[in-house]
Coordinates of C-alpha atoms and ligand atoms in Angstrom, one line a residue:
M1 CA 10.9 -7.7 23.2
Q2 CA 11.5 -8.7 19.6
T3 CA 12.2 -6.4 16.7
F4 CA 11.6 -7.2 13.0
Q5 CA 13.0 -5.0 10.3
G6 CA 10.9 -4.3 7.2
I7 CA 10.4 -1.5 4.8
A8 CA 8.8 1.8 6.0
V9 CA 6.0 2.7 3.6
S10 CA 3.6 5.0 5.6
P11 CA 5.1 7.3 8.2
G12 CA 4.1 7.6 11.9
V13 CA 4.1 5.4 14.9
A14 CA 1.2 3.1 15.9
I15 CA 1.1 1.4 19.3
G16 CA -1.6 -1.2 20.1
E17 CA -2.8 -4.8 20.2
A18 CA -2.1 -7.1 17.3
F19 CA -4.9 -8.4 15.1
V20 CA -3.5 -11.3 13.2
V21 CA -4.5 -12.2 9.7
D22 CA -2.4 -15.2 8.8
S23 CA -1.7 -16.5 5.3
E24 CA -5.0 -18.5 5.3
G25 CA -6.9 -15.4 6.4
F26 CA -7.8 -16.6 9.9
R27 CA -8.0 -13.9 12.4
I28 CA -7.3 -14.7 16.0
P29 CA -8.1 -11.8 18.2
R30 CA -7.7 -12.1 22.0
R31 CA -11.2 -12.6 23.0
F32 CA -12.7 -13.3 26.4
I33 CA -15.9 -15.2 27.1
E34 CA -18.4 -14.9 30.0
R35 CA -17.8 -17.2 33.0
D36 CA -21.1 -19.0 32.4
A37 CA -20.1 -19.7 28.8
V38 CA -17.0 -21.7 29.8
Q39 CA -18.7 -25.1 29.5
D40 CA -20.0 -24.4 26.1
E41 CA -16.6 -23.2 25.0
L42 CA -15.0 -26.4 26.2
K43 CA -17.6 -28.4 24.3
R44 CA -16.8 -26.4 21.1
L45 CA -13.2 -27.2 21.6
E46 CA -13.9 -30.9 22.1
A47 CA -16.1 -31.0 19.0
S48 CA -13.4 -29.3 16.9
V49 CA -10.7 -31.7 18.3
E50 CA -13.0 -34.7 17.4
A51 CA -13.6 -33.4 13.9
V52 CA -9.9 -32.8 13.2
A53 CA -9.0 -36.2 14.7
I54 CA -11.4 -37.8 12.2
Q55 CA -9.9 -35.8 9.3
L56 CA -6.4 -36.9 10.2
E57 CA -7.4 -40.5 10.5
Q58 CA -9.1 -40.4 7.2
Y59 CA -6.2 -38.7 5.5
G60 CA -3.8 -41.2 7.1
Q61 CA -5.8 -44.1 5.8
A62 CA -6.2 -42.7 2.3
V63 CA -2.5 -41.9 2.0
A64 CA -1.4 -45.3 3.4
V65 CA -3.5 -47.0 0.8
Q66 CA -2.1 -44.9 -2.1
L67 CA 1.5 -44.5 -1.0
G68 CA 2.2 -46.9 1.8
E69 CA 2.1 -47.1 5.6
Q70 CA 5.2 -44.9 6.2
Y71 CA 3.4 -41.9 4.6
G72 CA 0.2 -42.6 6.4
A73 CA 2.3 -42.4 9.6
I74 CA 2.8 -38.7 9.1
F75 CA -0.8 -38.2 9.9
S76 CA -0.7 -40.6 12.9
A77 CA 2.0 -38.5 14.4
Q78 CA -0.2 -35.4 14.1
H79 CA -3.1 -37.3 15.4
Q80 CA -1.1 -38.3 18.5
M81 CA 0.0 -34.7 19.0
L82 CA -3.6 -33.5 18.8
R83 CA -4.7 -36.1 21.3
D84 CA -1.8 -35.4 23.7
A85 CA -3.3 -35.0 27.2
R86 CA -0.9 -32.3 28.2
L87 CA -1.7 -30.2 25.2
Q88 CA -5.5 -30.7 25.8
T89 CA -5.2 -29.7 29.4
E90 CA -3.3 -26.6 28.6
I91 CA -5.8 -25.4 26.0
S92 CA -8.8 -26.3 28.3
S93 CA -7.3 -24.5 31.3
L94 CA -6.8 -21.3 29.3
I95 CA -10.5 -21.4 28.5
S96 CA -11.7 -22.4 32.0
Q97 CA -9.3 -20.3 34.1
R98 CA -8.5 -17.3 31.9
Q99 CA -11.8 -17.4 30.0
Y100 CA -10.1 -17.2 26.6
S101 CA -12.2 -18.0 23.6
A102 CA -11.5 -21.5 22.2
E103 CA -9.9 -20.0 19.1
Y104 CA -7.5 -17.9 21.0
A105 CA -6.6 -20.6 23.5
V106 CA -5.9 -23.0 20.6
S107 CA -3.8 -20.5 18.7
R108 CA -1.8 -19.3 21.7
T109 CA -1.0 -22.8 22.9
L110 CA -0.1 -24.4 19.6
R111 CA 2.0 -21.4 18.6
R112 CA 3.9 -21.8 21.8
Y113 CA 4.6 -25.4 21.1
A114 CA 5.6 -24.7 17.5
K115 CA 8.0 -22.1 18.6
V116 CA 9.8 -24.6 20.8
F117 CA 10.4 -26.9 17.8
Q118 CA 11.3 -23.9 15.6
N119 CA 14.1 -23.0 18.0
L120 CA 15.7 -26.4 17.9
E121 CA 19.1 -26.7 16.2
N122 CA 18.1 -30.0 14.6
Q123 CA 16.6 -29.1 11.2
H124 CA 14.4 -32.3 11.1
M125 CA 12.9 -31.5 14.5
A126 CA 12.5 -27.8 13.6
E127 CA 10.3 -28.9 10.6
R128 CA 7.9 -30.5 13.0
A129 CA 6.7 -27.0 13.8
H130 CA 4.9 -27.1 10.4
D131 CA 2.9 -30.1 11.6
I132 CA 1.9 -28.1 14.7
F133 CA 0.8 -25.1 12.7
D134 CA -1.1 -27.4 10.5
I135 CA -3.0 -28.7 13.5
E136 CA -3.7 -25.2 14.6
K137 CA -5.1 -24.2 11.2
R138 CA -7.3 -27.3 11.1
L139 CA -8.7 -26.6 14.6
L140 CA -9.3 -22.9 13.7
R141 CA -11.0 -23.9 10.5
E142 CA -13.4 -26.0 12.5
L143 CA -13.9 -23.5 15.3
L144 CA -14.4 -20.5 13.0
G145 CA -16.4 -22.4 10.4
G146 CA -18.0 -20.0 8.0
K147 CA -18.0 -17.2 10.4
R148 CA -14.7 -15.6 9.7
E149 CA -14.5 -12.1 10.9
D150 CA -14.5 -9.4 8.4
L151 CA -11.7 -7.0 8.6
A152 CA -14.0 -4.2 7.6
H153 CA -16.1 -4.8 10.7
L154 CA -13.7 -4.4 13.6
S155 CA -15.0 -3.2 16.9
S156 CA -11.8 -2.3 18.8
Q157 CA -8.6 -0.5 18.1
V158 CA -5.9 -2.8 16.6
I159 CA -2.8 -3.1 14.6
V160 CA -3.4 -5.4 11.7
V161 CA -0.5 -7.9 11.0
A162 CA -0.8 -10.1 8.0
H163 CA 1.3 -12.2 5.6
D164 CA 0.0 -9.9 2.9
L165 CA -3.1 -7.8 2.2
T166 CA -4.2 -6.9 -1.3
P167 CA -4.6 -3.3 -2.2
S168 CA -8.4 -3.7 -2.0
E169 CA -8.3 -5.4 1.4
T170 CA -6.1 -2.6 2.6
A171 CA -8.6 -0.1 1.1
N172 CA -11.3 -1.6 3.1
L173 CA -9.6 -1.3 6.4
N174 CA -11.7 0.7 8.8
T175 CA -9.4 3.5 9.9
N176 CA -11.5 4.2 13.0
F177 CA -10.2 0.9 14.4
V178 CA -7.0 0.1 12.5
R179 CA -4.1 2.1 13.9
G180 CA -1.3 0.5 12.0
F181 CA -0.5 -2.2 9.6
A182 CA 2.5 -4.6 9.1
A183 CA 3.0 -7.3 6.5
E184 CA 5.5 -10.1 5.9
I185 CA 5.7 -9.5 2.2
G186 CA 5.4 -6.5 -0.1
G187 CA 7.9 -3.9 -1.5
P188 CA 8.4 -0.2 -1.3
G189 CA 6.3 0.8 -4.3
G190 CA 3.5 -1.7 -4.1
H191 CA -0.1 -0.5 -4.1
T192 CA -0.8 -2.0 -0.7
A193 CA 1.8 0.4 0.6
I194 CA 0.3 3.3 -1.3
V195 CA -3.1 2.6 0.0
A196 CA -1.8 2.4 3.6
E197 CA -0.4 5.9 3.1
A198 CA -3.7 7.2 1.7
L199 CA -5.4 5.9 4.8
E200 CA -2.8 7.7 6.8
I201 CA -2.0 4.7 9.0
P202 CA 1.6 3.9 9.9
A203 CA 2.7 0.9 7.9
V204 CA 5.6 -1.5 7.4
V205 CA 5.8 -4.2 4.7
G206 CA 8.3 -6.8 3.6
A207 CA 9.3 -7.7 7.2
G208 CA 9.8 -11.4 6.4
A209 CA 8.3 -14.2 8.4
F210 CA 7.2 -12.9 11.8
L211 CA 3.6 -13.9 12.1
N212 CA 4.4 -17.1 13.9
E213 CA 5.7 -15.1 16.8
V214 CA 2.6 -13.0 17.2
S215 CA -0.7 -13.9 18.8
G216 CA -3.8 -11.7 18.7
G217 CA -3.8 -9.2 21.5
D218 CA 0.0 -9.0 21.8
M219 CA 1.4 -5.5 22.3
L220 CA 3.0 -4.2 19.1
I221 CA 4.6 -1.0 17.9
V222 CA 4.7 -0.3 14.1
D223 CA 7.3 2.3 13.4
G224 CA 6.4 3.5 9.9
D225 CA 9.4 5.9 9.8
R226 CA 12.1 3.3 10.3
G227 CA 10.4 0.2 9.1
R228 CA 10.4 -1.6 12.4
I229 CA 7.9 -3.9 14.1
I230 CA 8.4 -4.2 17.8
L231 CA 6.7 -7.1 19.6
H232 CA 6.2 -7.0 23.3
P233 CA 8.0 -3.7 23.7
D234 CA 9.6 -3.1 27.1
D235 CA 8.6 -0.1 29.2
A236 CA 11.5 2.1 28.1
T237 CA 10.8 1.4 24.4
L238 CA 7.1 2.0 24.9
A239 CA 7.7 5.3 26.7
S240 CA 10.2 6.5 24.0
Y241 CA 7.7 5.7 21.2
R242 CA 4.8 7.3 23.0
Q243 CA 7.0 10.4 23.2
Q244 CA 7.9 10.2 19.6
A245 CA 4.2 9.9 18.6
E246 CA 3.4 12.9 20.7
Q247 CA 6.2 14.9 19.0
Q248 CA 4.9 13.9 15.6
R249 CA 1.4 15.2 16.6
S250 CA 2.8 18.5 17.6
Q251 CA 5.0 18.8 14.5
A252 CA 1.9 18.1 12.3
A253 CA 0.0 20.7 14.2
Q254 CA 2.8 23.2 13.6
L255 CA 2.9 22.4 9.9
E256 CA -0.9 23.0 9.7
T257 CA -0.1 26.7 10.0
L258 CA 1.3 26.6 6.5
R259 CA -2.0 25.5 5.0
D260 CA -2.9 28.8 3.4
L261 CA 0.6 29.9 2.5
P262 CA 2.1 29.2 -0.9
A263 CA 4.8 26.7 -1.6
E264 CA 7.2 29.4 -2.8
T265 CA 11.0 29.2 -2.6
L266 CA 12.9 32.0 -0.8
D267 CA 13.6 33.6 -4.2
G268 CA 10.0 33.6 -5.2
Q269 CA 9.6 30.5 -7.4
K270 CA 6.1 29.1 -7.0
I271 CA 5.8 25.3 -6.8
A272 CA 2.3 23.7 -7.0
I273 CA 1.9 21.0 -4.4
M274 CA -0.9 18.8 -5.6
A275 CA -2.3 15.7 -4.0
N276 CA -2.6 12.0 -5.0
I277 CA -5.9 10.4 -4.1
E278 CA -7.4 7.0 -4.4
F279 CA -10.9 7.7 -2.9
P280 CA -13.2 10.7 -3.2
R281 CA -13.4 11.0 0.5
E282 CA -9.7 12.0 0.6
V283 CA -10.6 15.5 -0.8
D284 CA -11.3 16.6 2.7
A285 CA -7.7 15.8 3.8
C286 CA -6.4 17.5 0.6
L287 CA -8.2 20.7 1.5
A288 CA -7.3 20.6 5.1
R289 CA -3.6 20.3 4.2
G290 CA -3.7 23.1 1.6
A291 CA -3.1 21.1 -1.6
N292 CA -3.3 23.2 -4.8
G293 CA -5.3 20.6 -6.6
I294 CA -5.5 16.9 -7.3
G295 CA -2.4 15.9 -9.4
L296 CA -3.4 12.2 -9.6
Y297 CA -6.8 10.6 -8.9
R298 CA -6.2 6.8 -9.1
T299 CA -9.7 5.9 -10.4
E300 CA -9.1 2.2 -10.4
F301 CA -9.9 2.1 -6.7
L302 CA -13.5 2.6 -7.7
Y303 CA -13.3 -1.0 -8.9
L304 CA -11.2 -2.4 -6.1
G305 CA -13.6 -1.3 -3.4
S306 CA -16.9 -2.1 -5.1
G307 CA -16.6 -5.7 -6.4
H308 CA -18.5 -4.8 -9.6
E309 CA -17.9 -2.9 -12.8
P310 CA -18.9 0.7 -12.1
S311 CA -21.6 2.2 -14.2
E312 CA -21.1 5.6 -16.0
D313 CA -23.1 7.2 -13.3
E314 CA -21.0 5.7 -10.5
H315 CA -17.9 7.0 -12.2
Y316 CA -19.5 10.4 -12.7
Q317 CA -20.7 10.7 -9.1
A318 CA -17.3 9.9 -7.7
Y319 CA -15.6 12.5 -10.0
L320 CA -18.3 15.1 -9.4
R321 CA -17.7 14.8 -5.6
V322 CA -14.0 15.4 -6.1
V323 CA -14.3 18.2 -8.7
Q324 CA -17.0 20.1 -6.7
A325 CA -15.0 19.8 -3.4
M326 CA -11.9 21.1 -5.1
N327 CA -13.9 24.1 -6.2
G328 CA -12.1 25.2 -9.3
R329 CA -8.7 23.8 -8.5
P330 CA -7.2 21.4 -11.1
V331 CA -8.2 17.8 -10.8
V332 CA -6.2 15.3 -12.9
I333 CA -8.3 12.2 -13.4
R334 CA -6.3 9.2 -14.5
T335 CA -8.1 6.6 -16.5
L336 CA -8.1 3.0 -15.1
D337 CA -4.7 1.6 -14.1
L338 CA -5.8 -1.9 -13.3
G339 CA -3.8 -5.1 -13.6
A340 CA -0.4 -6.0 -12.1
D341 CA -0.8 -5.8 -8.3
K342 CA -4.1 -3.9 -8.7
M343 CA -6.3 -6.7 -9.9
G344 CA -9.8 -5.8 -11.1
L345 CA -12.8 -8.0 -11.2
S346 CA -11.6 -10.7 -13.5
P347 CA -9.1 -13.2 -12.2
R348 CA -5.6 -13.0 -13.5
S349 CA -5.0 -14.9 -16.8
E350 CA -2.9 -18.0 -16.6
N351 CA -0.5 -16.4 -19.1
E352 CA 0.3 -13.5 -16.9
R353 CA 3.7 -14.8 -15.6
N354 CA 4.9 -11.2 -15.4
P355 CA 1.9 -9.2 -14.5
F356 CA 3.8 -5.9 -14.3
L357 CA 4.8 -6.5 -18.0
G358 CA 1.4 -7.8 -18.9
L359 CA -2.1 -6.7 -19.7
R360 CA -2.3 -3.7 -17.3
S361 CA -3.3 -0.1 -17.4
I362 CA -4.0 1.6 -20.7
R363 CA -3.4 -1.7 -22.4
L364 CA -6.4 -3.2 -20.6
S365 CA -8.5 -0.1 -21.3
L366 CA -7.8 -0.3 -25.0
K367 CA -8.9 -3.9 -25.0
N368 CA -12.1 -3.1 -23.1
L369 CA -13.2 -0.2 -25.3
A370 CA -16.8 -0.2 -24.0
G371 CA -15.6 0.2 -20.4
F372 CA -13.0 2.8 -21.4
R373 CA -15.7 4.9 -23.2
T374 CA -18.0 4.6 -20.2
Q375 CA -15.2 6.0 -18.0
L376 CA -14.3 8.7 -20.5
R377 CA -17.9 9.9 -20.8
A378 CA -18.1 10.2 -17.1
I379 CA -14.9 12.2 -16.9
L380 CA -16.2 14.5 -19.7
R381 CA -19.5 15.0 -18.0
A382 CA -17.6 16.0 -14.8
S383 CA -15.5 18.4 -16.8
V384 CA -18.1 21.1 -16.9
H385 CA -18.0 21.4 -13.1
G386 CA -14.4 22.5 -12.6
D387 CA -10.9 22.3 -13.9
V388 CA -10.9 18.7 -15.0
R389 CA -7.9 17.1 -16.8
V390 CA -7.7 13.6 -18.1
M391 CA -4.5 11.5 -18.0
F392 CA -3.6 8.1 -19.6
P393 CA -1.4 5.8 -17.6
L394 CA 1.5 3.6 -18.7
I395 CA 1.8 4.9 -22.2
S396 CA 4.6 3.1 -23.9
T397 CA 4.2 3.9 -27.6
L398 CA 2.9 6.8 -29.6
S399 CA 0.3 4.7 -31.3
E400 CA -1.1 3.8 -27.8
L401 CA -1.4 7.5 -27.0
R402 CA -3.1 8.2 -30.3
Q403 CA -5.5 5.3 -29.9
A404 CA -6.5 6.6 -26.5
K405 CA -7.1 10.0 -27.9
V406 CA -9.3 8.6 -30.6
V407 CA -11.4 6.8 -28.0
L408 CA -11.7 10.1 -26.1
R409 CA -12.9 11.9 -29.3
D410 CA -15.4 9.0 -29.9
S411 CA -16.7 9.5 -26.3
M412 CA -17.0 13.3 -27.0
E413 CA -19.1 12.4 -30.1
D414 CA -21.3 10.2 -27.9
L415 CA -22.0 13.1 -25.7
D416 CA -22.6 15.5 -28.6
E417 CA -25.2 13.1 -30.0
A418 CA -26.9 12.9 -26.6
G419 CA -26.7 16.7 -26.2
I420 CA -24.7 16.5 -23.0
A421 CA -22.3 19.3 -22.1
Y422 CA -18.6 18.9 -21.6
N423 CA -15.4 20.8 -21.9
R424 CA -14.2 20.5 -25.4
D425 CA -10.7 21.8 -24.5
L426 CA -10.3 19.4 -21.7
P427 CA -6.5 19.2 -21.2
I428 CA -5.1 15.7 -22.1
G429 CA -2.0 14.3 -20.4
M430 CA -0.1 11.1 -20.1
M431 CA 2.0 9.4 -17.4
V432 CA 5.6 8.8 -18.2
E433 CA 6.4 5.5 -16.5
V434 CA 8.2 3.5 -19.2
P435 CA 11.9 4.2 -20.1
A436 CA 11.1 3.8 -23.8
T437 CA 8.6 6.6 -23.5
A438 CA 11.2 8.8 -21.7
L439 CA 13.6 8.2 -24.5
L440 CA 11.2 9.5 -27.1
I441 CA 9.6 12.0 -24.8
D442 CA 10.0 15.0 -27.2
R443 CA 7.7 13.2 -29.6
F444 CA 5.1 12.5 -27.0
A445 CA 5.3 16.0 -25.6
R446 CA 4.1 17.4 -29.0
E447 CA 0.9 15.5 -28.7
V448 CA -0.3 16.2 -25.1
D449 CA -1.1 19.1 -22.9
F450 CA 0.8 17.9 -19.9
L451 CA 3.1 15.1 -18.6
S452 CA 3.2 13.4 -15.3
I453 CA 6.2 11.3 -14.2
G454 CA 5.2 8.1 -12.5
T455 CA 8.4 7.2 -10.7
N456 CA 6.9 4.2 -8.9
D457 CA 6.8 2.4 -12.2
L458 CA 9.6 4.3 -14.0
I459 CA 12.0 3.1 -11.3
Q460 CA 10.9 -0.5 -11.6
Y461 CA 11.1 -0.6 -15.3
A462 CA 14.3 1.4 -15.6
L463 CA 16.2 -0.6 -12.9
A464 CA 14.4 -3.9 -13.6
V465 CA 13.2 -4.1 -10.0
D466 CA 9.8 -5.3 -9.0
R467 CA 8.3 -2.5 -6.9
S468 CA 6.4 -4.9 -4.7
N469 CA 9.1 -7.5 -4.0
R470 CA 10.9 -7.2 -0.6
E471 CA 13.7 -9.4 -1.9
V472 CA 14.9 -6.7 -4.3
A473 CA 13.8 -3.7 -2.3
S474 CA 17.3 -2.5 -1.7
L475 CA 17.7 -2.1 -5.5
Y476 CA 14.6 0.0 -5.8
N477 CA 16.0 3.4 -5.5
A478 CA 14.6 6.7 -6.5
G479 CA 18.0 8.3 -5.9
D480 CA 19.6 6.2 -8.6
P481 CA 21.5 8.6 -11.0
S482 CA 19.8 7.0 -14.0
I483 CA 16.4 8.0 -12.5
L484 CA 17.5 11.6 -12.0
Q485 CA 18.8 11.7 -15.7
L486 CA 15.4 10.4 -16.9
I487 CA 13.5 13.0 -14.9
K488 CA 15.8 15.7 -16.3
Q489 CA 15.2 14.6 -19.9
I490 CA 11.5 14.5 -19.4
V491 CA 11.2 17.9 -17.8
N492 CA 13.5 19.5 -20.4
A493 CA 11.3 18.0 -23.3
G494 CA 8.2 19.3 -21.5
D495 CA 9.7 22.8 -21.2
E496 CA 10.8 22.8 -24.8
H497 CA 7.2 22.0 -26.0
R498 CA 5.6 24.2 -23.4
V499 CA 3.7 21.5 -21.7
H500 CA 4.0 21.3 -17.9
T501 CA 5.5 18.3 -16.2
S502 CA 4.5 17.1 -12.8
L503 CA 5.9 14.2 -10.7
C504 CA 3.4 12.0 -9.0
G505 CA 5.3 8.9 -7.9
Q506 CA 6.0 8.4 -4.2
M507 CA 9.4 9.9 -4.7
S508 CA 7.9 13.4 -4.6
S509 CA 6.6 12.8 -1.1
N510 CA 10.0 12.2 0.4
P511 CA 11.4 15.6 1.6
M512 CA 14.9 14.3 0.8
F513 CA 14.2 14.7 -2.9
T514 CA 12.3 18.0 -2.9
M515 CA 15.4 20.1 -3.6
V516 CA 16.7 17.9 -6.4
L517 CA 13.3 17.8 -8.1
I518 CA 12.9 21.5 -8.0
G519 CA 16.5 21.8 -9.3
L520 CA 15.8 19.5 -12.1
G521 CA 13.0 21.9 -13.2
L522 CA 9.9 20.4 -11.7
R523 CA 7.2 23.0 -10.7
Y524 CA 4.4 20.6 -10.0
L525 CA 4.8 17.9 -7.3
S526 CA 1.9 15.6 -6.5
V527 CA 2.1 13.8 -3.2
P528 CA -0.2 11.9 -0.8
P529 CA -2.3 14.4 1.2
M530 CA -0.5 13.6 4.4
A531 CA 2.8 14.8 2.8
V532 CA 1.6 18.1 1.5
P533 CA 2.6 20.3 4.6
E534 CA 6.1 18.8 4.9
I535 CA 6.9 19.2 1.2
K536 CA 5.6 22.7 1.2
N537 CA 7.7 23.4 4.3
V538 CA 10.9 22.4 2.4
C539 CA 10.0 24.5 -0.7
R540 CA 9.6 27.5 1.5
R541 CA 13.1 27.1 3.1
V542 CA 15.2 26.8 0.0
S543 CA 16.1 29.0 -3.0
L544 CA 15.9 28.0 -6.6
A545 CA 19.6 28.6 -7.1
Q546 CA 20.4 26.3 -4.2
C547 CA 18.1 23.6 -5.6
E548 CA 19.8 23.9 -9.0
A549 CA 23.2 23.5 -7.5
V550 CA 22.0 20.4 -5.6
A551 CA 20.6 18.9 -8.8
E552 CA 23.8 19.6 -10.7
R553 CA 25.9 17.9 -8.1
A554 CA 23.5 15.0 -7.6
L555 CA 23.5 14.3 -11.3
R556 CA 27.3 13.9 -11.3
L557 CA 27.3 11.3 -8.5
D558 CA 27.8 7.6 -9.5
T559 CA 25.5 5.6 -7.2
A560 CA 22.1 5.8 -5.5
M561 CA 23.8 5.6 -2.1
E562 CA 26.0 8.6 -2.8
V563 CA 23.0 10.5 -4.1
N564 CA 20.9 9.6 -1.1
D565 CA 23.6 10.4 1.4
Y566 CA 24.3 13.8 -0.3
L567 CA 20.5 14.7 -0.4
K568 CA 20.0 13.7 3.2
Q569 CA 22.9 15.9 4.2
E570 CA 21.6 18.9 2.2
L571 CA 18.1 18.5 3.7
L572 CA 19.5 18.3 7.3
A573 CA 21.6 21.4 6.6
V574 CA 18.5 23.4 5.4
M575 CA 16.4 22.3 8.4
A576 CA 19.2 23.0 10.9
Q577 CA 19.8 26.5 9.3
T578 CA 16.1 27.4 9.5
A579 CA 15.8 26.1 13.0
E580 CA 18.7 28.3 13.9
S581 CA 17.1 31.4 12.3
T582 CA 13.8 30.9 14.0
R583 CA 15.3 30.8 17.4
Ligands
PEP601 C1 3.6 5.7 -10.6 O1 3.8 4.7 -11.2 O2 4.5 6.4 -10.1 C2 2.2 6.1 -10.3 C3 2.0 7.3 -9.7 O3 1.2 5.3 -10.6 P1 0.9 4.0 -9.7 O4 1.6 4.1 -8.4 O5 -0.6 4.0 -9.5 O6 1.3 2.9 -10.6
MG602 MG1 2.2 3.7 -12.3

């Protein structure tokens, strides 16, 4: 049994067989072949070995000519390894005796060899492991040829383990088959993590290098609550996790009873629990969990899933589905927030050294005015079917906000000219995600109908910590006193100007922060659908006065660690108290 520690980004426990997507995108599932296919499989293996041997010889010769014999010798060593009789016998016997596919037999054997080298104390010898992985990759490339498997077309239940998956690859995972997900890189606020949560699959990211240890078909546990990946769990661990998964199922079933009850504090303060969605199909989960509306619809996922620029009608149909399903409840449609880690259709520009500080979000929309108007027209058209509100992301200056509003007015004129109906009083909101915006928030608050705090970005910009980088994940902290101060300032400005403020970053889905957020004055929390019942549950067990006292104390603490410890303690006390009173 081996345990790897990563960052928990989507709760729950998944137990199952690994499906490995390595950094080159090869997938090596444990696959068996029919007995009468063994000879053909051995021939496939032989052909791939021949092809790789020729490649290595050719590379060796070319390098020897250009750089000298000693460099060419690097490839000769690999060539010898590839031709090694013991290695060949081992791979062939996995095919002939265990009926493994050639891909799986190659991958399993070579990874075992590489591990032996990796474990050697001698640094020079340990580096030979790279040469073995290189042989594995070359053989797999030959064996798989052009017919790589498509993650979207799985046919059995698996846990996907990868070096990384982009948000759009994650979005395309088939949740009927993918039980869990774990990646070597990624940070707590990255969009891959957010999508995993939207798909409601337990996920861990930023676990560091662990893929070399895993082969397709290995038994794995992904603990999305504690951020652990457990390879080859022993029987006791398996039993304890199975029990935990069962407990979680029954807790979720218990919380379902809250669906039709309001999120109201013990002293009668109503809190609206809205849902964040990325895909229209998530509305079913929102309704099933009793969300009061959609507080954030991340429309950019329309691009990420489709591979082409959506037409006005494609935008409209997606929005219509959400608005109709929500049946009069508010739906906040955020305009495109592409760029940074959510790349759109065009490749990243060479000048984007710091994509999170680059051409992303509203900046991109204001550069692509035609596309922006297309989206705004679709939102306006959808506005006659329900309580639609439009929201601009990543506003960092007043002139940006004003420009966006001008484009909205232009889009209204387009519809007027075409005689198409829309809601002229469509509420206009903006996300507060940039510290500069938070500093001048009272000026922004005069020019919008609502504010929504995007803590995922606000934290990264305020603390100067990349939200998707595991190396600095420990510095990415929603409980940092500076973040609490910023939230307080934004909420106060909203109250002063009578515009409501919601909080839609991942922070709002962590029950540890519910009391402090209510205490800071928030009355709208927007969370992933999965988190709605748990957050509602906390709201119903606390009083406003209690929350205000918690916020006051938290604001006076000096460090994120102190704040987190204090908030955890308070939450535990509330839960213990209520458990006591329901006995
Ligand atoms: C945020 O930044 O908090 C937010 C909700 O937007 P996104 O996560 O899509 O950047
Ligand atoms: Mg954001």
